[in-house]
Short mmCIF file of N, CA and C in Angstrom, two decimals:
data_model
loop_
_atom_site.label_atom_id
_atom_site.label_comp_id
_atom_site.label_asym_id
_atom_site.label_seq_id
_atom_site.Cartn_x
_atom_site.Cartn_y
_atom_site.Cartn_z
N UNK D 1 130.57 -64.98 -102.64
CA UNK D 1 129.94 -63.74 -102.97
C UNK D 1 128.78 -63.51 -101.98
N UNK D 2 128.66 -62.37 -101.49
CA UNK D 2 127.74 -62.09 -100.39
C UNK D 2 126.25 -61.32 -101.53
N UNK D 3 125.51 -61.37 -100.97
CA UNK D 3 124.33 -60.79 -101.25
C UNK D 3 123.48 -59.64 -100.04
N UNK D 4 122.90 -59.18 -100.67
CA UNK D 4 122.89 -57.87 -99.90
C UNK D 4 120.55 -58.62 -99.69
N UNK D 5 120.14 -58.49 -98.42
CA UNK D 5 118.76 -58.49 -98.83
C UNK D 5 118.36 -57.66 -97.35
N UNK D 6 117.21 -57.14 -98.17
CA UNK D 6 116.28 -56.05 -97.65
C UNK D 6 114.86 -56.18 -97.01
N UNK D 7 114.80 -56.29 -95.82
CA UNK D 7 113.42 -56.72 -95.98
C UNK D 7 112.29 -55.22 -95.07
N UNK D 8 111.45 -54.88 -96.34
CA UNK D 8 110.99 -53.89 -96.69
C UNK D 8 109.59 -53.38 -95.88
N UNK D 9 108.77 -55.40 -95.52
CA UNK D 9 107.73 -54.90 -95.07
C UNK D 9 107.44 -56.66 -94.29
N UNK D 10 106.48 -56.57 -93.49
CA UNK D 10 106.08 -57.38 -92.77
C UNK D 10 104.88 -57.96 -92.51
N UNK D 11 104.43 -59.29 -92.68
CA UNK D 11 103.36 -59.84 -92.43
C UNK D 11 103.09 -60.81 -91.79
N UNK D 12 101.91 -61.19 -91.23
CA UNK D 12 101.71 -62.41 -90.16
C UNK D 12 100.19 -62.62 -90.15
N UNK D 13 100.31 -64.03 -90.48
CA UNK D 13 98.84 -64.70 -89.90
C UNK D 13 98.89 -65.77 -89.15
N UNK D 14 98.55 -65.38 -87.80
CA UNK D 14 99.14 -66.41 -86.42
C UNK D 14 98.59 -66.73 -85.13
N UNK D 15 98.77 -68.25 -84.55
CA UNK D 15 98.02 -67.88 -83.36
C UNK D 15 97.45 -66.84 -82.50
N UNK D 16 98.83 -65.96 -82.79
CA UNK D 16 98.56 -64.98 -81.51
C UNK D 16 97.72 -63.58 -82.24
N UNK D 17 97.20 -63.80 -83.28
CA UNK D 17 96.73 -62.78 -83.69
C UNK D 17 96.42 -62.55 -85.70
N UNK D 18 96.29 -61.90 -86.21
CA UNK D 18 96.60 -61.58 -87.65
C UNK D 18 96.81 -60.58 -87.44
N UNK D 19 98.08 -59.93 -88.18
CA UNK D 19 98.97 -58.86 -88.56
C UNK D 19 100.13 -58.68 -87.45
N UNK D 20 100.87 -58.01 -88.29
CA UNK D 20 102.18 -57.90 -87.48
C UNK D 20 102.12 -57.72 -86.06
N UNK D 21 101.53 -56.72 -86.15
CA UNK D 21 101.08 -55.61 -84.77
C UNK D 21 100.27 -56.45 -84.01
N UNK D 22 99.08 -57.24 -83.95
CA UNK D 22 98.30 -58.27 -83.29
C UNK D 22 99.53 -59.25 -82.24
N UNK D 23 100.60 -59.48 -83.57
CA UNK D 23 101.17 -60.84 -83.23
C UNK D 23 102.30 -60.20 -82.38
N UNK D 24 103.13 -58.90 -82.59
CA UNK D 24 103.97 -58.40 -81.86
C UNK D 24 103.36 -57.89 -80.39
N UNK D 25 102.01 -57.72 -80.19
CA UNK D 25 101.75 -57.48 -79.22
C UNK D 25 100.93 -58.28 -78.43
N UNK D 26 100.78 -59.54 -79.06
CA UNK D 26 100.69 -60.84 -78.39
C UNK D 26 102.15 -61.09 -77.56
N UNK D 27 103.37 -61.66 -78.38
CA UNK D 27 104.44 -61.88 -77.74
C UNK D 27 104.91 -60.99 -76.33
N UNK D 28 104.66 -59.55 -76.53
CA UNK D 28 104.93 -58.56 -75.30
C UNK D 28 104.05 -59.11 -74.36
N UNK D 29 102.96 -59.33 -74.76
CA UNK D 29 102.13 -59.60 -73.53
C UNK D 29 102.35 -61.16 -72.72
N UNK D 30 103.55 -62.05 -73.44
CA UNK D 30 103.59 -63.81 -72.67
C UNK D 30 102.29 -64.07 -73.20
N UNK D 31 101.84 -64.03 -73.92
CA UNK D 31 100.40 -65.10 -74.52
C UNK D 31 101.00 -65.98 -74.76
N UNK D 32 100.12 -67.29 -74.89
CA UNK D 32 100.58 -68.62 -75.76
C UNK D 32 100.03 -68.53 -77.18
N UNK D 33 100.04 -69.18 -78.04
CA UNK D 33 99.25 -69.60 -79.18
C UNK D 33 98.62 -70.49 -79.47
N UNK D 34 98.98 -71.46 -78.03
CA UNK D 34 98.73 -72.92 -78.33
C UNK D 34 97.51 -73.15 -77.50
N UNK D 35 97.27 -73.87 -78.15
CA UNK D 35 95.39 -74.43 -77.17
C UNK D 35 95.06 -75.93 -77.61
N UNK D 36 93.87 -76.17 -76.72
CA UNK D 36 93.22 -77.79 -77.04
C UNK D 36 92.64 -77.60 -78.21
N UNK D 37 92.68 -78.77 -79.03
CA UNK D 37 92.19 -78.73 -80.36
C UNK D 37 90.86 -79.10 -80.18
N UNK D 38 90.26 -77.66 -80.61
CA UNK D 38 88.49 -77.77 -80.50
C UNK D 38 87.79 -78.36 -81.95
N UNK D 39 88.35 -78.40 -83.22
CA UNK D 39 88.29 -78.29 -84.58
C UNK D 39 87.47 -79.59 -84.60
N UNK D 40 87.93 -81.09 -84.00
CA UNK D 40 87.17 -82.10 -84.73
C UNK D 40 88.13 -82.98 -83.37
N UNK D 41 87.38 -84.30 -83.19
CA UNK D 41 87.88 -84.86 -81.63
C UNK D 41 89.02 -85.30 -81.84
N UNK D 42 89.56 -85.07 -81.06
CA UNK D 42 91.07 -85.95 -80.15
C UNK D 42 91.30 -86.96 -79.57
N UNK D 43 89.92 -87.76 -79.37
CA UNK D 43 90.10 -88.57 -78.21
C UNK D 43 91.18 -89.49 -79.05
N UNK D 44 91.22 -90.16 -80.37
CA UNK D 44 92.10 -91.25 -80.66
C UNK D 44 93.13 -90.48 -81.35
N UNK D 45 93.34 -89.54 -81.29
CA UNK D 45 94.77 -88.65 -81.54
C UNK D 45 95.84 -88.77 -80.19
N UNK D 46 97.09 -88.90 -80.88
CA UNK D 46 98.04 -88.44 -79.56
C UNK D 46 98.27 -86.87 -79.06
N UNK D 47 97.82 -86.04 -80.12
CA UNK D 47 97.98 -84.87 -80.39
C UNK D 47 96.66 -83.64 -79.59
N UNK D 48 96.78 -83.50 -78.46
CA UNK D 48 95.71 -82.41 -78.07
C UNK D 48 95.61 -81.23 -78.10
N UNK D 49 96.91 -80.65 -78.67
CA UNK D 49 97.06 -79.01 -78.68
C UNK D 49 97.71 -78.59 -80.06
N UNK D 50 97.27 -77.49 -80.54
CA UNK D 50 97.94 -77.16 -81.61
C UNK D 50 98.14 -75.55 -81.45
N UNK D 51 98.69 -74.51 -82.71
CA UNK D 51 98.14 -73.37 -82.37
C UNK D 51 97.63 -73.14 -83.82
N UNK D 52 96.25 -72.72 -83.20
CA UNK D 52 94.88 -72.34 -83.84
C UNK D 52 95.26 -70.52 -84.10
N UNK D 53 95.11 -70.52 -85.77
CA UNK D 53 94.61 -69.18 -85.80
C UNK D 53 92.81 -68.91 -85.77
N UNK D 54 92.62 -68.20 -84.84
CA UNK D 54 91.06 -67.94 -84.23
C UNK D 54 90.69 -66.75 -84.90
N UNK D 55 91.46 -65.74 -84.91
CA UNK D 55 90.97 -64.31 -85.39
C UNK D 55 91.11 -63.78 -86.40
N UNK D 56 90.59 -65.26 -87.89
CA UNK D 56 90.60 -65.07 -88.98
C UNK D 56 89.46 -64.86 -89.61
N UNK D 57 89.08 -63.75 -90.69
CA UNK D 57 87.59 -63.87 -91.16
C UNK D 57 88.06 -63.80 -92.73
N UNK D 58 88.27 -64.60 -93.03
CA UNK D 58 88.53 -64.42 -94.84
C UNK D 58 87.47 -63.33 -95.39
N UNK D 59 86.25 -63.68 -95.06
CA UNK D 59 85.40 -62.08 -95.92
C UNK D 59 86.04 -60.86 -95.78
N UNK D 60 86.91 -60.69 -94.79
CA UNK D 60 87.22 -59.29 -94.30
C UNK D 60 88.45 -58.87 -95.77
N UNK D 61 88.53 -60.10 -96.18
CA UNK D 61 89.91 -60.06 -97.41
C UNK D 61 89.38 -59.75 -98.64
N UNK D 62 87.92 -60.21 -98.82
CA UNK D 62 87.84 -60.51 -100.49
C UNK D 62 87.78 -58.87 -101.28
N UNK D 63 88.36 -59.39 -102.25
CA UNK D 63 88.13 -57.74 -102.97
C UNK D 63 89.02 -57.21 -102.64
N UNK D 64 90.02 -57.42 -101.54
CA UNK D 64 90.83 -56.13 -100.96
C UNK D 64 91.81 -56.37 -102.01
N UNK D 65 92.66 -55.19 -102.19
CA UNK D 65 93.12 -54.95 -103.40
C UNK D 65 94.86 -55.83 -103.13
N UNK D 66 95.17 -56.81 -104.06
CA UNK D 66 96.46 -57.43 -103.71
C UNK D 66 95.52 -59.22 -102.87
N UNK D 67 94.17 -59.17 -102.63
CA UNK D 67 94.18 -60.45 -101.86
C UNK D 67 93.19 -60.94 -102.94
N UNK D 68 92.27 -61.48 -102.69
CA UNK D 68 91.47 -62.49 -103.72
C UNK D 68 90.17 -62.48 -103.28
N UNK D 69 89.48 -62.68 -104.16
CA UNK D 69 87.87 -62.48 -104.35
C UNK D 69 87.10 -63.55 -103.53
N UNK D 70 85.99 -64.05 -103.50
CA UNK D 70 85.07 -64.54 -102.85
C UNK D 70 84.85 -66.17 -103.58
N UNK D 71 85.42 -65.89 -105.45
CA UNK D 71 85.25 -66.73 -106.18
C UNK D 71 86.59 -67.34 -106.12
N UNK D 72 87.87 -66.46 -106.11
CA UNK D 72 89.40 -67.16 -105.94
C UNK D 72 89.31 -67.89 -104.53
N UNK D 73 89.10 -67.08 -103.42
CA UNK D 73 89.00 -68.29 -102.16
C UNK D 73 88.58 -69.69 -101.87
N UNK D 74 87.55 -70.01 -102.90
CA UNK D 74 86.85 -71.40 -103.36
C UNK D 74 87.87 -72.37 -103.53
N UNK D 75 88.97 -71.59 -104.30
CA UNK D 75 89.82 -72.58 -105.32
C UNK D 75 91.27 -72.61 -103.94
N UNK D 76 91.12 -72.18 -102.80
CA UNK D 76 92.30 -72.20 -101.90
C UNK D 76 92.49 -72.94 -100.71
N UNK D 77 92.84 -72.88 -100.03
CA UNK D 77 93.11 -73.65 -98.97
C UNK D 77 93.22 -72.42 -98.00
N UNK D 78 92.64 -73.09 -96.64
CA UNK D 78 93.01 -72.13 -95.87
C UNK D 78 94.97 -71.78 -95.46
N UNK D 79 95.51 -72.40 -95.26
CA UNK D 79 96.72 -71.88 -95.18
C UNK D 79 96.96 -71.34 -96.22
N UNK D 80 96.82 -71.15 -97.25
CA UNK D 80 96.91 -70.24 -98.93
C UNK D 80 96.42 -69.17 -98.74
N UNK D 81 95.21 -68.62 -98.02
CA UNK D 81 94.53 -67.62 -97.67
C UNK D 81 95.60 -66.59 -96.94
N UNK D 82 95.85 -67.96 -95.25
CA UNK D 82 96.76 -66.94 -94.67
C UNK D 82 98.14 -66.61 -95.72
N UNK D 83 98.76 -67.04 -96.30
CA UNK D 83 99.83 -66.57 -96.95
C UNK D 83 99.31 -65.45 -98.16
N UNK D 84 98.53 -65.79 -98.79
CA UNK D 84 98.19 -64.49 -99.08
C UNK D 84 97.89 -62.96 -98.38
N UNK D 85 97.39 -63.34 -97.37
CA UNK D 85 96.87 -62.31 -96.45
C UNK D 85 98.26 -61.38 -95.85
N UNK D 86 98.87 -62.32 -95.30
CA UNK D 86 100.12 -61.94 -95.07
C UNK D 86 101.25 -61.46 -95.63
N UNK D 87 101.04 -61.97 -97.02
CA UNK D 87 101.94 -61.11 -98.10
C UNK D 87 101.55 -60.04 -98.54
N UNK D 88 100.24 -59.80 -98.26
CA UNK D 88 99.70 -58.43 -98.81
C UNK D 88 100.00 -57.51 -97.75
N UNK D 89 99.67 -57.92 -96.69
CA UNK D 89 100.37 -56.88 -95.34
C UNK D 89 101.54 -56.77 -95.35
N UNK D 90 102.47 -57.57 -95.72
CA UNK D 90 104.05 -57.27 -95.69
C UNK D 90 103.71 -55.88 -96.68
N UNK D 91 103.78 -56.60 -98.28
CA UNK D 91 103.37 -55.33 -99.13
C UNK D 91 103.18 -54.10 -99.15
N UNK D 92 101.74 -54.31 -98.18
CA UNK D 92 101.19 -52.92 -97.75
C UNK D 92 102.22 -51.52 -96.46
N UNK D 93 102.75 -52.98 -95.96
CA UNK D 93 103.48 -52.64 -95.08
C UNK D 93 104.86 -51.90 -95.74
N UNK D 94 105.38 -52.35 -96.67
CA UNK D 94 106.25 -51.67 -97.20
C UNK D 94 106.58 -50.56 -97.61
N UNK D 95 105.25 -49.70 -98.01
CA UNK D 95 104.95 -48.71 -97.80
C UNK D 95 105.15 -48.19 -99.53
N UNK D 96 105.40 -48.73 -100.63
CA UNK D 96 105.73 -48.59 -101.82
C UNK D 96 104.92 -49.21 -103.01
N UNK D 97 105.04 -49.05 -104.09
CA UNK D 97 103.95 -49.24 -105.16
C UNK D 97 105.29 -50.10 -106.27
N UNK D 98 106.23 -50.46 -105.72
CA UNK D 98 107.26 -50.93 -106.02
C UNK D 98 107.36 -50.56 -107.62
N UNK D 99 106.79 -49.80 -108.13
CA UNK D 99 107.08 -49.26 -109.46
C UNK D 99 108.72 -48.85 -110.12
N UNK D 100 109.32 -48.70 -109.85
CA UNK D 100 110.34 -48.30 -109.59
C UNK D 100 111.31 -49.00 -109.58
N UNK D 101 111.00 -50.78 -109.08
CA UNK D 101 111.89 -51.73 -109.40
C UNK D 101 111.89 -53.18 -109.89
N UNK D 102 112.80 -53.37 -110.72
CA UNK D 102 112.71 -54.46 -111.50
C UNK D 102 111.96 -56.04 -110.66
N UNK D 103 110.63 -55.86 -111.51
CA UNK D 103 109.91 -57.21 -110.59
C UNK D 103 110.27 -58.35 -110.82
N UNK D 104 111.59 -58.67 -110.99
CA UNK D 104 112.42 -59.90 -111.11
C UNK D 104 113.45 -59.77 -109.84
N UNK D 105 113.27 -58.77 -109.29
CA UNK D 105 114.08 -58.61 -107.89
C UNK D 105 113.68 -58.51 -106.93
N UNK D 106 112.12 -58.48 -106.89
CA UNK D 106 111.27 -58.24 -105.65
C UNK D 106 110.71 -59.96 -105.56
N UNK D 107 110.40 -59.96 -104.56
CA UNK D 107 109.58 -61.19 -103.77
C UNK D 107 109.47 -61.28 -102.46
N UNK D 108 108.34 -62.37 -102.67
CA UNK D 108 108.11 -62.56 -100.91
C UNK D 108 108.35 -63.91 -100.65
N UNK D 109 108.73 -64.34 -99.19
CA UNK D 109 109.31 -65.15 -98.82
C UNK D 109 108.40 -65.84 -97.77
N UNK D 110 108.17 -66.88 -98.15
CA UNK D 110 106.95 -67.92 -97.47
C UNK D 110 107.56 -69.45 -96.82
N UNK D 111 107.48 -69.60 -95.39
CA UNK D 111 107.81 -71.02 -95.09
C UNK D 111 106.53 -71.47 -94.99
N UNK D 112 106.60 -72.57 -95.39
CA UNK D 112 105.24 -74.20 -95.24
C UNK D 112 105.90 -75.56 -95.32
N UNK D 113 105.92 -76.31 -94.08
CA UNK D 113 106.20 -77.28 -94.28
C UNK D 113 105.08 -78.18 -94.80
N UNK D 114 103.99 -77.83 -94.98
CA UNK D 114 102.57 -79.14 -95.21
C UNK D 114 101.79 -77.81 -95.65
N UNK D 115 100.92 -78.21 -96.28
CA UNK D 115 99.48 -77.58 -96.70
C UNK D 115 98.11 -78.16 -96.35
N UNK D 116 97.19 -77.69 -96.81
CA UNK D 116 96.36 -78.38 -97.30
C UNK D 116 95.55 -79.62 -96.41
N UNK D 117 96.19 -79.27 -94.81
CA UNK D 117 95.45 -80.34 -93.88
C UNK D 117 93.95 -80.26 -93.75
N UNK D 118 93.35 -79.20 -93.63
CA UNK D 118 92.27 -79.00 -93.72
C UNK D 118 90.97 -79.88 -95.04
N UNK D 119 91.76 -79.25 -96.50
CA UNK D 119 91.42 -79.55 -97.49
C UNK D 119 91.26 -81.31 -97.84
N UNK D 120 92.74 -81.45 -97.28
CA UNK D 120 92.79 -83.14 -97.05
C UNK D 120 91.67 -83.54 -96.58
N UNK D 121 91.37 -83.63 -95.39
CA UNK D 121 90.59 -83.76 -94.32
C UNK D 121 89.02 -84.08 -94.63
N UNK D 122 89.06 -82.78 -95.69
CA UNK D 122 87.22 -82.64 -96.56
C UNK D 122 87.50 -83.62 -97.37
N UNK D 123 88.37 -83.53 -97.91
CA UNK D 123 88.25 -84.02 -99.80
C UNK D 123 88.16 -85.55 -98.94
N UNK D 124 88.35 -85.93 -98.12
CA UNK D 124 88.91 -87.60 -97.80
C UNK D 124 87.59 -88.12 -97.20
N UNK D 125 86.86 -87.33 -96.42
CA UNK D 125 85.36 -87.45 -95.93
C UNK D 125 84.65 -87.52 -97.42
N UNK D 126 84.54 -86.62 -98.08
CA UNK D 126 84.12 -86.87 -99.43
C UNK D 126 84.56 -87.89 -100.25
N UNK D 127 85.56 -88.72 -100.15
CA UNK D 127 85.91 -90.17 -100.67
C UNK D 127 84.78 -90.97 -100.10
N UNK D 128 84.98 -91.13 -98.53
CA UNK D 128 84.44 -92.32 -97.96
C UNK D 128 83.18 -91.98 -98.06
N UNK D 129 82.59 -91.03 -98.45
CA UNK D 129 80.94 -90.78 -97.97
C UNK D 129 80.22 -91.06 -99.34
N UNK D 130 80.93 -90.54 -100.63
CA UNK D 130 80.19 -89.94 -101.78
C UNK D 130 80.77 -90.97 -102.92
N UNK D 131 82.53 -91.39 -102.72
CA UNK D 131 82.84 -91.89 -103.84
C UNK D 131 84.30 -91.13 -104.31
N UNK D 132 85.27 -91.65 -104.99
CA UNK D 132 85.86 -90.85 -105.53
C UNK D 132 85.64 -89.78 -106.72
N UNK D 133 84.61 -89.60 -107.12
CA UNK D 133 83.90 -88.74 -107.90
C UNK D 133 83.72 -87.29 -107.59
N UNK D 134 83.32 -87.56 -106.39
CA UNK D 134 83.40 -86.86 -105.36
C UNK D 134 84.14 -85.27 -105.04
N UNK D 135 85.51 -85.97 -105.03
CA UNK D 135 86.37 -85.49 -104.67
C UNK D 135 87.20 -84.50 -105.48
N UNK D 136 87.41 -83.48 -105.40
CA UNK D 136 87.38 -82.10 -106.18
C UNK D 136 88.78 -82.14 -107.16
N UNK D 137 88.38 -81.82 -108.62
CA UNK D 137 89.14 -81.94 -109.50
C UNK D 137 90.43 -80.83 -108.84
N UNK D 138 90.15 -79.78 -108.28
CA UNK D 138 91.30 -79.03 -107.37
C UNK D 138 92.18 -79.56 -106.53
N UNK D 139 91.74 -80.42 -105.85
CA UNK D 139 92.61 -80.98 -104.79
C UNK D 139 93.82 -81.05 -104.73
N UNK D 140 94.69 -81.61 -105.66
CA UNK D 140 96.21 -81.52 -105.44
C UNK D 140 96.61 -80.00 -105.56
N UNK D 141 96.18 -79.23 -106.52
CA UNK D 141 96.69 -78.29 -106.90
C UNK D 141 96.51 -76.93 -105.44
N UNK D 142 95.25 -77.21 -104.63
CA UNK D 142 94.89 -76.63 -103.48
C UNK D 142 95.81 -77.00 -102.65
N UNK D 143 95.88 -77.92 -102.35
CA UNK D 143 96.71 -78.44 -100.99
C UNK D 143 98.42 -78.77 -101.05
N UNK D 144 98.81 -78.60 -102.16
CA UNK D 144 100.45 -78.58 -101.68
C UNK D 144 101.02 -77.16 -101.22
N UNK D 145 102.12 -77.73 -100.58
CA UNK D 145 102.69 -76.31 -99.80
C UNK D 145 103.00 -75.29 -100.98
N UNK D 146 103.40 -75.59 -101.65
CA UNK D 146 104.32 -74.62 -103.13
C UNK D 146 103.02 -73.01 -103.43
N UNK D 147 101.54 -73.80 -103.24
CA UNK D 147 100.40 -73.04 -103.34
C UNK D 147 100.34 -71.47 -102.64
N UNK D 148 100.99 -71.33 -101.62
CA UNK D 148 101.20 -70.21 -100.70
C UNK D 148 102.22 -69.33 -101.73
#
């Protein structure tokens, strides 16, 4: 049996940019996405390049209608952010108030292989520094991929 799917609207939060249009007109132009990892040192990593989203400001999100507040962002991860962000631009992008159809047939469609590297990263500095006490009753629930 074949299935019929539609895809209505478009979003992106990505090296080469945030939003569709950023990232589609990154690719026209041969940009890379990828760069030296400035975030925290490399020297005992094998790993020197990643691609960094740079031209993210979560404040620019809170409140906006469909993304999350100032107090929900606390409780997220940054890759959770971008998938939110990006599902709301698909959304928005769709151009519809989807009223009209059964919200057991609508969805959005999110790949993540990992989450939560970032979050890891804190919460684990906060082990070794403070204690496991420390370490934020959120944590699992922040950092798995399923969270996006």
């Amino acid at each position: 049996m074949s299935r019929r799917v539609v895809i209505t609207g478009m979003g992106a939060v990505t090296p080469l940019g945030t939003g569709v249009e950023k990232f589609w007109e990154g690719i026209k132009a041969n940009k890379l996405g990828i760069s030296f990892i400035d975030m925290f040192d490399t020297e005992r990593t094998g790993v020197k390049i990643a691609g960094i989203v740079r031209d993210f400001n979560e404040e620019d999100y809170y409140d906006a209608e469909g993304c999350f507040t100032k107090k929900e962002a606390k409780h997220m991860d940054t890759f959770t952010k971008y998938a939110v962000i990006a599902s709301h631009e698909a959304l928005t992008d769709a151009a519809t108030d989807f009223s009209d159809l059964d919200p057991y047939r609508i969805g959005v469609l999110v790949g993540s292989g990992i989450g939560g590297v970032d979050l890891t990263l804190s919460e684990y500095s906060k082990f070794l520094q403070k204690g496991p006490s420390r370490v934020s009753a959120f944590y699992i629930p922040m950092m798995i991929s399923n969270m996006a």
